[in-house]
Amino acid sequence: MSAISPQLRASARGAYRSIFRAARITFAGDDEIRRAFAIKTRNDFQAASLQTDPKVYTESVQLANEIAEVLRKNFVQG
């Protein structure tokens, strides 16, 4: 197994920020859900940060980016 590159770690940090920005907008006005989402997201990112396989790490980053995209575009509040 090879180490996770600095570029891939930077990509993960960007995905982390992106998912939190999207959640802040999506869950505006619902503090309880936003807090629960934040806790779950932090726990998932912490677990993924321990990953040493670059392929699995990349898949985790891609998933986070996809979740942020869904939150930004497809989540309807009402």
mmCIF file of N, CA, C and O in Angstrom:
data_model
loop_
_atom_site.group_PDB
_atom_site.id
_atom_site.type_symbol
_atom_site.label_atom_id
_atom_site.label_comp_id
_atom_site.label_asym_id
_atom_site.label_seq_id
_atom_site.Cartn_x
_atom_site.Cartn_y
_atom_site.Cartn_z
ATOM 1 N N MET A 1 0.834 -1.179 0.000
ATOM 2 C CA MET A 1 0.000 0.000 0.000
ATOM 3 C C MET A 1 0.879 1.243 0.000
ATOM 4 O O MET A 1 1.900 1.286 0.654
ATOM 5 N N SER A 2 0.420 2.221 -0.727
ATOM 6 C CA SER A 2 1.179 3.462 -0.762
ATOM 7 C C SER A 2 0.476 4.519 0.077
ATOM 8 O O SER A 2 -0.702 4.409 0.400
ATOM 9 N N ALA A 3 1.226 5.545 0.398
ATOM 10 C CA ALA A 3 0.689 6.617 1.229
ATOM 11 C C ALA A 3 -0.261 7.487 0.418
ATOM 12 O O ALA A 3 -0.219 7.517 -0.800
ATOM 13 N N ILE A 4 -1.109 8.187 1.119
ATOM 14 C CA ILE A 4 -2.037 9.120 0.494
ATOM 15 C C ILE A 4 -1.257 10.383 0.143
ATOM 16 O O ILE A 4 -0.584 10.967 0.990
ATOM 17 N N SER A 5 -1.375 10.821 -1.089
ATOM 18 C CA SER A 5 -0.614 11.988 -1.555
ATOM 19 C C SER A 5 -1.156 13.277 -0.941
ATOM 20 O O SER A 5 -2.331 13.353 -0.571
ATOM 21 N N PRO A 6 -0.314 14.290 -0.840
ATOM 22 C CA PRO A 6 -0.777 15.593 -0.340
ATOM 23 C C PRO A 6 -1.907 16.176 -1.197
ATOM 24 O O PRO A 6 -2.815 16.818 -0.675
ATOM 25 N N GLN A 7 -1.863 15.929 -2.497
ATOM 26 C CA GLN A 7 -2.918 16.427 -3.379
ATOM 27 C C GLN A 7 -4.257 15.769 -3.061
ATOM 28 O O GLN A 7 -5.305 16.424 -3.062
ATOM 29 N N LEU A 8 -4.225 14.483 -2.778
ATOM 30 C CA LEU A 8 -5.454 13.767 -2.447
ATOM 31 C C LEU A 8 -5.984 14.225 -1.093
ATOM 32 O O LEU A 8 -7.197 14.390 -0.911
ATOM 33 N N ARG A 9 -5.095 14.466 -0.147
ATOM 34 C CA ARG A 9 -5.529 14.999 1.152
ATOM 35 C C ARG A 9 -6.141 16.392 1.000
ATOM 36 O O ARG A 9 -7.144 16.713 1.633
ATOM 37 N N ALA A 10 -5.565 17.213 0.131
ATOM 38 C CA ALA A 10 -6.120 18.547 -0.133
ATOM 39 C C ALA A 10 -7.501 18.422 -0.771
ATOM 40 O O ALA A 10 -8.417 19.193 -0.448
ATOM 41 N N SER A 11 -7.664 17.464 -1.646
ATOM 42 C CA SER A 11 -8.961 17.216 -2.272
ATOM 43 C C SER A 11 -9.993 16.810 -1.223
ATOM 44 O O SER A 11 -11.154 17.231 -1.274
ATOM 45 N N ALA A 12 -9.580 16.012 -0.253
ATOM 46 C CA ALA A 12 -10.478 15.599 0.831
ATOM 47 C C ALA A 12 -10.885 16.804 1.680
ATOM 48 O O ALA A 12 -12.058 16.932 2.066
ATOM 49 N N ARG A 13 -9.944 17.693 1.953
ATOM 50 C CA ARG A 13 -10.279 18.897 2.726
ATOM 51 C C ARG A 13 -11.281 19.764 1.966
ATOM 52 O O ARG A 13 -12.218 20.304 2.551
ATOM 53 N N GLY A 14 -11.099 19.861 0.660
ATOM 54 C CA GLY A 14 -12.040 20.623 -0.159
ATOM 55 C C GLY A 14 -13.425 20.000 -0.146
ATOM 56 O O GLY A 14 -14.439 20.703 -0.061
ATOM 57 N N ALA A 15 -13.486 18.678 -0.225
ATOM 58 C CA ALA A 15 -14.771 17.976 -0.183
ATOM 59 C C ALA A 15 -15.440 18.186 1.175
ATOM 60 O O ALA A 15 -16.661 18.387 1.251
ATOM 61 N N TYR A 16 -14.656 18.171 2.228
ATOM 62 C CA TYR A 16 -15.173 18.386 3.588
ATOM 63 C C TYR A 16 -15.805 19.777 3.691
ATOM 64 O O TYR A 16 -16.926 19.923 4.163
ATOM 65 N N ARG A 17 -15.095 20.779 3.217
ATOM 66 C CA ARG A 17 -15.638 22.146 3.252
ATOM 67 C C ARG A 17 -16.888 22.261 2.384
ATOM 68 O O ARG A 17 -17.871 22.884 2.776
ATOM 69 N N SER A 18 -16.859 21.635 1.230
ATOM 70 C CA SER A 18 -17.981 21.699 0.303
ATOM 71 C C SER A 18 -19.244 21.077 0.888
ATOM 72 O O SER A 18 -20.346 21.630 0.773
ATOM 73 N N ILE A 19 -19.081 19.941 1.525
ATOM 74 C CA ILE A 19 -20.254 19.263 2.094
ATOM 75 C C ILE A 19 -20.838 20.073 3.253
ATOM 76 O O ILE A 19 -22.052 20.157 3.412
ATOM 77 N N PHE A 20 -19.991 20.730 4.023
ATOM 78 C CA PHE A 20 -20.503 21.560 5.119
ATOM 79 C C PHE A 20 -21.174 22.833 4.611
ATOM 80 O O PHE A 20 -22.171 23.283 5.168
ATOM 81 N N ARG A 21 -20.635 23.422 3.548
ATOM 82 C CA ARG A 21 -21.287 24.600 2.955
ATOM 83 C C ARG A 21 -22.669 24.224 2.433
ATOM 84 O O ARG A 21 -23.656 24.934 2.649
ATOM 85 N N ALA A 22 -22.747 23.105 1.723
ATOM 86 C CA ALA A 22 -24.022 22.651 1.170
ATOM 87 C C ALA A 22 -25.018 22.335 2.285
ATOM 88 O O ALA A 22 -26.196 22.673 2.188
ATOM 89 N N ALA A 23 -24.545 21.713 3.351
ATOM 90 C CA ALA A 23 -25.428 21.374 4.471
ATOM 91 C C ALA A 23 -25.922 22.625 5.181
ATOM 92 O O ALA A 23 -27.088 22.692 5.597
ATOM 93 N N ARG A 24 -25.061 23.625 5.313
ATOM 94 C CA ARG A 24 -25.462 24.864 5.969
ATOM 95 C C ARG A 24 -26.632 25.507 5.226
ATOM 96 O O ARG A 24 -27.598 25.964 5.843
ATOM 97 N N ILE A 25 -26.586 25.479 3.915
ATOM 98 C CA ILE A 25 -27.668 26.055 3.111
ATOM 99 C C ILE A 25 -28.895 25.147 3.127
ATOM 100 O O ILE A 25 -30.014 25.607 3.333
ATOM 101 N N THR A 26 -28.687 23.873 2.921
ATOM 102 C CA THR A 26 -29.794 22.922 2.834
ATOM 103 C C THR A 26 -30.572 22.832 4.138
ATOM 104 O O THR A 26 -31.800 22.788 4.129
ATOM 105 N N PHE A 27 -29.869 22.815 5.250
ATOM 106 C CA PHE A 27 -30.521 22.628 6.540
ATOM 107 C C PHE A 27 -30.685 23.930 7.312
ATOM 108 O O PHE A 27 -30.862 23.911 8.534
ATOM 109 N N ALA A 28 -30.635 25.056 6.611
ATOM 110 C CA ALA A 28 -30.836 26.355 7.262
ATOM 111 C C ALA A 28 -32.189 26.355 7.958
ATOM 112 O O ALA A 28 -33.198 25.935 7.397
ATOM 113 N N GLY A 29 -32.191 26.782 9.194
ATOM 114 C CA GLY A 29 -33.438 26.832 9.955
ATOM 115 C C GLY A 29 -33.759 25.552 10.704
ATOM 116 O O GLY A 29 -34.730 25.507 11.461
ATOM 117 N N ASP A 30 -32.998 24.512 10.491
ATOM 118 C CA ASP A 30 -33.229 23.247 11.202
ATOM 119 C C ASP A 30 -31.937 22.864 11.910
ATOM 120 O O ASP A 30 -31.176 22.014 11.455
ATOM 121 N N ASP A 31 -31.700 23.521 13.029
ATOM 122 C CA ASP A 31 -30.434 23.339 13.743
ATOM 123 C C ASP A 31 -30.200 21.909 14.212
ATOM 124 O O ASP A 31 -29.067 21.425 14.197
ATOM 125 N N GLU A 32 -31.251 21.234 14.614
ATOM 126 C CA GLU A 32 -31.098 19.860 15.106
ATOM 127 C C GLU A 32 -30.587 18.937 13.993
ATOM 128 O O GLU A 32 -29.640 18.161 14.201
ATOM 129 N N ILE A 33 -31.181 19.030 12.833
ATOM 130 C CA ILE A 33 -30.747 18.196 11.706
ATOM 131 C C ILE A 33 -29.348 18.595 11.267
ATOM 132 O O ILE A 33 -28.499 17.738 10.977
ATOM 133 N N ARG A 34 -29.080 19.890 11.225
ATOM 134 C CA ARG A 34 -27.753 20.355 10.813
ATOM 135 C C ARG A 34 -26.677 19.853 11.766
ATOM 136 O O ARG A 34 -25.608 19.416 11.337
ATOM 137 N N ARG A 35 -26.944 19.884 13.072
ATOM 138 C CA ARG A 35 -25.967 19.369 14.047
ATOM 139 C C ARG A 35 -25.758 17.863 13.880
ATOM 140 O O ARG A 35 -24.629 17.373 13.916
ATOM 141 N N ALA A 36 -26.858 17.136 13.704
ATOM 142 C CA ALA A 36 -26.749 15.685 13.526
ATOM 143 C C ALA A 36 -25.961 15.353 12.255
ATOM 144 O O ALA A 36 -25.109 14.459 12.255
ATOM 145 N N PHE A 37 -26.233 16.098 11.185
ATOM 146 C CA PHE A 37 -25.502 15.895 9.936
ATOM 147 C C PHE A 37 -24.023 16.196 10.130
ATOM 148 O O PHE A 37 -23.159 15.467 9.646
ATOM 149 N N ALA A 38 -23.719 17.266 10.851
ATOM 150 C CA ALA A 38 -22.321 17.653 11.092
ATOM 151 C C ALA A 38 -21.583 16.578 11.883
ATOM 152 O O ALA A 38 -20.443 16.231 11.548
ATOM 153 N N ILE A 39 -22.215 16.048 12.904
ATOM 154 C CA ILE A 39 -21.588 15.002 13.721
ATOM 155 C C ILE A 39 -21.314 13.763 12.869
ATOM 156 O O ILE A 39 -20.207 13.209 12.889
ATOM 157 N N LYS A 40 -22.310 13.337 12.112
ATOM 158 C CA LYS A 40 -22.159 12.150 11.260
ATOM 159 C C LYS A 40 -21.059 12.370 10.221
ATOM 160 O O LYS A 40 -20.212 11.502 9.992
ATOM 161 N N THR A 41 -21.069 13.548 9.609
ATOM 162 C CA THR A 41 -20.072 13.844 8.582
ATOM 163 C C THR A 41 -18.665 13.866 9.167
ATOM 164 O O THR A 41 -17.729 13.295 8.596
ATOM 165 N N ARG A 42 -18.499 14.514 10.311
ATOM 166 C CA ARG A 42 -17.175 14.548 10.957
ATOM 167 C C ARG A 42 -16.683 13.143 11.289
ATOM 168 O O ARG A 42 -15.518 12.805 11.051
ATOM 169 N N ASN A 43 -17.580 12.335 11.846
ATOM 170 C CA ASN A 43 -17.197 10.958 12.189
ATOM 171 C C ASN A 43 -16.786 10.170 10.947
ATOM 172 O O ASN A 43 -15.792 9.440 10.964
ATOM 173 N N ASP A 44 -17.556 10.331 9.862
ATOM 174 C CA ASP A 44 -17.234 9.618 8.620
ATOM 175 C C ASP A 44 -15.899 10.085 8.040
ATOM 176 O O ASP A 44 -15.099 9.268 7.572
ATOM 177 N N PHE A 45 -15.658 11.394 8.070
ATOM 178 C CA PHE A 45 -14.391 11.908 7.540
ATOM 179 C C PHE A 45 -13.220 11.472 8.413
ATOM 180 O O PHE A 45 -12.150 11.159 7.894
ATOM 181 N N GLN A 46 -13.399 11.448 9.713
ATOM 182 C CA GLN A 46 -12.318 10.995 10.587
ATOM 183 C C GLN A 46 -11.985 9.534 10.312
ATOM 184 O O GLN A 46 -10.812 9.153 10.255
ATOM 185 N N ALA A 47 -13.013 8.716 10.138
ATOM 186 C CA ALA A 47 -12.778 7.300 9.838
ATOM 187 C C ALA A 47 -12.082 7.150 8.482
ATOM 188 O O ALA A 47 -11.139 6.359 8.347
ATOM 189 N N ALA A 48 -12.521 7.915 7.498
ATOM 190 C CA ALA A 48 -11.920 7.824 6.160
ATOM 191 C C ALA A 48 -10.478 8.331 6.156
ATOM 192 O O ALA A 48 -9.659 7.861 5.364
ATOM 193 N N SER A 49 -10.166 9.265 7.037
ATOM 194 C CA SER A 49 -8.803 9.815 7.059
ATOM 195 C C SER A 49 -7.776 8.791 7.510
ATOM 196 O O SER A 49 -6.586 8.953 7.256
ATOM 197 N N LEU A 50 -8.223 7.732 8.135
ATOM 198 C CA LEU A 50 -7.317 6.664 8.574
ATOM 199 C C LEU A 50 -6.999 5.686 7.453
ATOM 200 O O LEU A 50 -6.120 4.834 7.598
ATOM 201 N N GLN A 51 -7.718 5.804 6.346
ATOM 202 C CA GLN A 51 -7.538 4.912 5.206
ATOM 203 C C GLN A 51 -6.144 5.092 4.605
ATOM 204 O O GLN A 51 -5.665 6.208 4.462
ATOM 205 N N THR A 52 -5.498 3.995 4.262
ATOM 206 C CA THR A 52 -4.159 4.060 3.670
ATOM 207 C C THR A 52 -4.149 3.659 2.201
ATOM 208 O O THR A 52 -3.144 3.858 1.526
ATOM 209 N N ASP A 53 -5.242 3.117 1.717
ATOM 210 C CA ASP A 53 -5.339 2.720 0.308
ATOM 211 C C ASP A 53 -5.818 3.918 -0.515
ATOM 212 O O ASP A 53 -6.945 4.387 -0.323
ATOM 213 N N PRO A 54 -4.978 4.426 -1.418
ATOM 214 C CA PRO A 54 -5.365 5.612 -2.198
ATOM 215 C C PRO A 54 -6.658 5.430 -2.994
ATOM 216 O O PRO A 54 -7.429 6.370 -3.146
ATOM 217 N N LYS A 55 -6.907 4.215 -3.487
ATOM 218 C CA LYS A 55 -8.127 3.982 -4.263
ATOM 219 C C LYS A 55 -9.360 4.158 -3.381
ATOM 220 O O LYS A 55 -10.319 4.835 -3.762
ATOM 221 N N VAL A 56 -9.356 3.573 -2.215
ATOM 222 C CA VAL A 56 -10.487 3.687 -1.291
ATOM 223 C C VAL A 56 -10.628 5.127 -0.807
ATOM 224 O O VAL A 56 -11.732 5.661 -0.706
ATOM 225 N N TYR A 57 -9.512 5.773 -0.542
ATOM 226 C CA TYR A 57 -9.509 7.174 -0.101
ATOM 227 C C TYR A 57 -10.131 8.057 -1.182
ATOM 228 O O TYR A 57 -10.981 8.907 -0.898
ATOM 229 N N THR A 58 -9.743 7.828 -2.431
ATOM 230 C CA THR A 58 -10.304 8.584 -3.554
ATOM 231 C C THR A 58 -11.806 8.358 -3.674
ATOM 232 O O THR A 58 -12.568 9.308 -3.915
ATOM 233 N N GLU A 59 -12.239 7.129 -3.505
ATOM 234 C CA GLU A 59 -13.670 6.826 -3.564
ATOM 235 C C GLU A 59 -14.434 7.564 -2.468
ATOM 236 O O GLU A 59 -15.539 8.055 -2.697
ATOM 237 N N SER A 60 -13.846 7.676 -1.293
ATOM 238 C CA SER A 60 -14.483 8.410 -0.192
ATOM 239 C C SER A 60 -14.607 9.895 -0.516
ATOM 240 O O SER A 60 -15.633 10.513 -0.245
ATOM 241 N N VAL A 61 -13.574 10.449 -1.115
ATOM 242 C CA VAL A 61 -13.601 11.864 -1.504
ATOM 243 C C VAL A 61 -14.665 12.088 -2.579
ATOM 244 O O VAL A 61 -15.438 13.046 -2.521
ATOM 245 N N GLN A 62 -14.725 11.197 -3.559
ATOM 246 C CA GLN A 62 -15.730 11.317 -4.613
ATOM 247 C C GLN A 62 -17.136 11.228 -4.043
ATOM 248 O O GLN A 62 -18.029 11.983 -4.445
ATOM 249 N N LEU A 63 -17.351 10.324 -3.102
ATOM 250 C CA LEU A 63 -18.663 10.199 -2.470
ATOM 251 C C LEU A 63 -19.044 11.488 -1.744
ATOM 252 O O LEU A 63 -20.172 11.959 -1.860
ATOM 253 N N ALA A 64 -18.106 12.062 -1.023
ATOM 254 C CA ALA A 64 -18.379 13.315 -0.311
ATOM 255 C C ALA A 64 -18.750 14.421 -1.294
ATOM 256 O O ALA A 64 -19.695 15.193 -1.049
ATOM 257 N N ASN A 65 -18.038 14.509 -2.405
ATOM 258 C CA ASN A 65 -18.360 15.513 -3.414
ATOM 259 C C ASN A 65 -19.744 15.274 -4.020
ATOM 260 O O ASN A 65 -20.496 16.221 -4.276
ATOM 261 N N GLU A 66 -20.091 14.020 -4.241
ATOM 262 C CA GLU A 66 -21.412 13.693 -4.772
ATOM 263 C C GLU A 66 -22.517 14.054 -3.778
ATOM 264 O O GLU A 66 -23.562 14.567 -4.163
ATOM 265 N N ILE A 67 -22.282 13.794 -2.508
ATOM 266 C CA ILE A 67 -23.269 14.148 -1.479
ATOM 267 C C ILE A 67 -23.474 15.653 -1.441
ATOM 268 O O ILE A 67 -24.609 16.136 -1.387
ATOM 269 N N ALA A 68 -22.380 16.407 -1.496
ATOM 270 C CA ALA A 68 -22.481 17.872 -1.503
ATOM 271 C C ALA A 68 -23.280 18.339 -2.715
ATOM 272 O O ALA A 68 -24.123 19.234 -2.601
ATOM 273 N N GLU A 69 -23.036 17.724 -3.853
ATOM 274 C CA GLU A 69 -23.765 18.097 -5.072
ATOM 275 C C GLU A 69 -25.258 17.807 -4.939
ATOM 276 O O GLU A 69 -26.088 18.627 -5.325
ATOM 277 N N VAL A 70 -25.603 16.661 -4.393
ATOM 278 C CA VAL A 70 -27.010 16.320 -4.190
ATOM 279 C C VAL A 70 -27.662 17.315 -3.226
ATOM 280 O O VAL A 70 -28.772 17.783 -3.468
ATOM 281 N N LEU A 71 -26.968 17.644 -2.161
ATOM 282 C CA LEU A 71 -27.520 18.606 -1.211
ATOM 283 C C LEU A 71 -27.751 19.957 -1.871
ATOM 284 O O LEU A 71 -28.765 20.614 -1.612
ATOM 285 N N ARG A 72 -26.832 20.376 -2.713
ATOM 286 C CA ARG A 72 -26.959 21.682 -3.374
ATOM 287 C C ARG A 72 -28.071 21.703 -4.419
ATOM 288 O O ARG A 72 -28.772 22.696 -4.558
ATOM 289 N N LYS A 73 -28.235 20.626 -5.160
ATOM 290 C CA LYS A 73 -29.125 20.670 -6.330
ATOM 291 C C LYS A 73 -30.428 19.913 -6.196
ATOM 292 O O LYS A 73 -31.405 20.289 -6.834
ATOM 293 N N ASN A 74 -30.458 18.851 -5.443
ATOM 294 C CA ASN A 74 -31.615 17.958 -5.486
ATOM 295 C C ASN A 74 -32.451 17.929 -4.227
ATOM 296 O O ASN A 74 -33.501 17.302 -4.218
ATOM 297 N N PHE A 75 -32.004 18.536 -3.184
ATOM 298 C CA PHE A 75 -32.726 18.462 -1.922
ATOM 299 C C PHE A 75 -33.763 19.565 -1.867
ATOM 300 O O PHE A 75 -33.461 20.721 -1.978
ATOM 301 N N VAL A 76 -35.028 19.160 -1.735
ATOM 302 C CA VAL A 76 -36.117 20.126 -1.707
ATOM 303 C C VAL A 76 -36.648 20.231 -0.290
ATOM 304 O O VAL A 76 -36.990 19.231 0.323
ATOM 305 N N GLN A 77 -36.671 21.446 0.205
ATOM 306 C CA GLN A 77 -37.248 21.649 1.528
ATOM 307 C C GLN A 77 -38.667 22.149 1.354
ATOM 308 O O GLN A 77 -38.982 22.879 0.438
ATOM 309 N N GLY A 78 -39.513 21.776 2.280
ATOM 310 C CA GLY A 78 -40.859 22.281 2.104
ATOM 311 C C GLY A 78 -41.653 22.004 3.274
ATOM 312 O O GLY A 78 -42.657 22.177 3.625
#
